[in-house]
Amino acid sequence: MLTVTALSKRYTPDKPSLEAVDLQADVGTITAVIGPSGAGKTTLLRSLNQLLKDDEGQVCLDDVDLRQLSKRDLQKARRNIGMIFQNYNLIDALTVLENVLHGCLGAKSTLAGMFAHYTAEEKQEALKLIDEMGLSDFAYTACKHLSGGQKQRVGIARALMQHPKMMLCDEPIASLDPKSAQMVMTILRRLADDKGLIVVVNLHQVDIATEFADHIVALNHGRKVFDGVPADLQAAQIQAIYA
Amino acid sequence: MTPQTFFRRKQRLMLLTLSGLLVSYAVASIALGFQQGALLQVQTGFLWMAQNFLPTAATFKLLPAVLFQLWRAFIIATAAAGVAGLLSLLLAVIGAKNLGQRHVTVSFLIRGFASVLRNIPIIAWALILLFSFKQNELTGFLALWFMNLGFLTRAFLETIEDFDTGKLEALIATGTSRPVAIMQGLLPEIATPTVEWLLYMIENNVRDATLVGLLTGTGIGFLFDLYFKSINYPAAGLVVAVLIVLVISLELLSTHIQRSLT
Ligand SMILES: Nc1ncnc2c1ncn2[C@@H]1O[C@H](COP(=O)(O)OP(=O)(O)OP(=O)(O)O)[C@@H](O)[C@H]1O
Ligand SMILES: [Mg+2]
């Protein structure tokens, strides 16, 4: 379970980007974070795996406060947290297989990582994940030749290679066509249902959030302005969130 | 501002730039007293060059000796670029502002060091190094190496600073350490421009090696000097011809490699 308590973050002293945000996310559920541009969605998500530091509050994954960990222990903890991005952030020059295998670099010694030394089992597992994402024809294709929807599925496979407990998704469908967007959201839904992952996803589209999420959190100016199930989110509230 | 005035202003700027370029030539020719009459004789000049520098059948006996020196120039050029390239890459990774180098002074020092090395002309390098290393091939190698180190460090710094560090962050988010993320994430992405710069450097080194050889009394440059001063113009022409062939082949090779990389 993910428990965030009183999380605050300011880039500049006068303007908070997150202010005392509380949040709980259970295993096997999708939590959607919505809110207007600049509300603090990305800031929140990047605090959850401590890519952003110098914040205040608590970020506990299974009762371990990530903020208290040493550099080494944080690195270890991050292996449990997968992340996908709006612009995919794949290594475009490398093949799909290599990108997926990057998901297990964190579990390797520095030397093995430096020289990309992967075991036969790891390669087998990567190929299986690529197959699950419907990309088996592209295993040896460089990622720069893929479409956006395909790239995002490579991103998901790379994250799954980590065997994560939690999956962070920063606007994973914002650059995709409606069909690919549905596909990616359906995959995330399956990860929550079948693999029991904690999924936290930033979204711009409220309709997608209500369709796929179990739990919606809305931010505005760094403050939490809604926290509940999709059914409770009324039109008037949506207007207020985006006001 | 209307579209008309906007485009008229742009056209005026274009005209001004062009006339500025012509004026600069006019100023130089008046100030330095160019004998512009000589330009009218340019074809006779070229004709003389063609007649005298054209390798004759007799000069082809020298071909093995010339090719031997060309080969040596080529391996020195490659070795200098290669060894400098490795160190440059390391310096650029340490100095790049977008890879998490928090100490501005480190970045500044590496940049400054590279600029100084790069901006000392190759001739000056050769002359300076002659004092300590005397007339031998090592002097030429080192002159190229110092210049290459500066040039490539600057080039790689710029290449790396164009890199989108979101990709690096994505790897760090998986629990990978920064050195591994750089090795697996950054290097594949900059491989193509890096190889391009190295090939360019080798090409450039072959040309410079001739010049350096003139000063250090070694290699292909020395051979050219020798033939030229002993008024064996066809042989000097042969040296130039094989150099041109080598440089053009390198250019073709590098275009070919670039195409297969992308
Ligand atoms: N690196 C930074 N330095 C300074 N201010 C920042 C930085 N990153 C974000 N901010 C500010 O923090 C606030 C929240 O930004 P954030 O990126 O979290 O918003 P967001 O909800 O993800 O917006 P979007 O929907 O546009 O992605 C914004 O006001 C933004 O200007
Ligand atoms: Mg954002």
Coordinates of N, CA, C and O in Angstrom, one line a residue, chain B residues 55-62:
Chain B
P55 N 52.4 14.1 -62.1 CA 53.3 13.0 -62.0 C 53.7 12.3 -63.3 O 52.8 12.1 -64.1
T56 N 54.9 12.1 -63.6 CA 55.4 11.5 -64.8 C 55.6 10.0 -64.5 O 55.6 9.5 -63.4
A57 N 55.8 9.2 -65.6 CA 56.1 7.8 -65.5 C 57.2 7.5 -64.5 O 57.2 6.6 -63.7
A58 N 58.3 8.4 -64.6 CA 59.4 8.2 -63.8 C 59.1 8.3 -62.3 O 59.6 7.5 -61.5
T59 N 58.2 9.2 -62.0 CA 57.9 9.4 -60.5 C 57.2 8.2 -59.9 O 57.2 8.0 -58.7
F60 N 56.5 7.4 -60.7 CA 55.8 6.3 -60.2 C 56.7 5.2 -59.5 O 56.3 4.4 -58.7
K61 N 58.0 5.3 -59.8 CA 59.0 4.5 -59.2 C 59.0 4.8 -57.7 O 59.3 4.0 -56.8
L62 N 58.7 6.1 -57.4 CA 58.7 6.6 -56.0 C 57.4 6.2 -55.2 O 57.4 6.3 -54.0

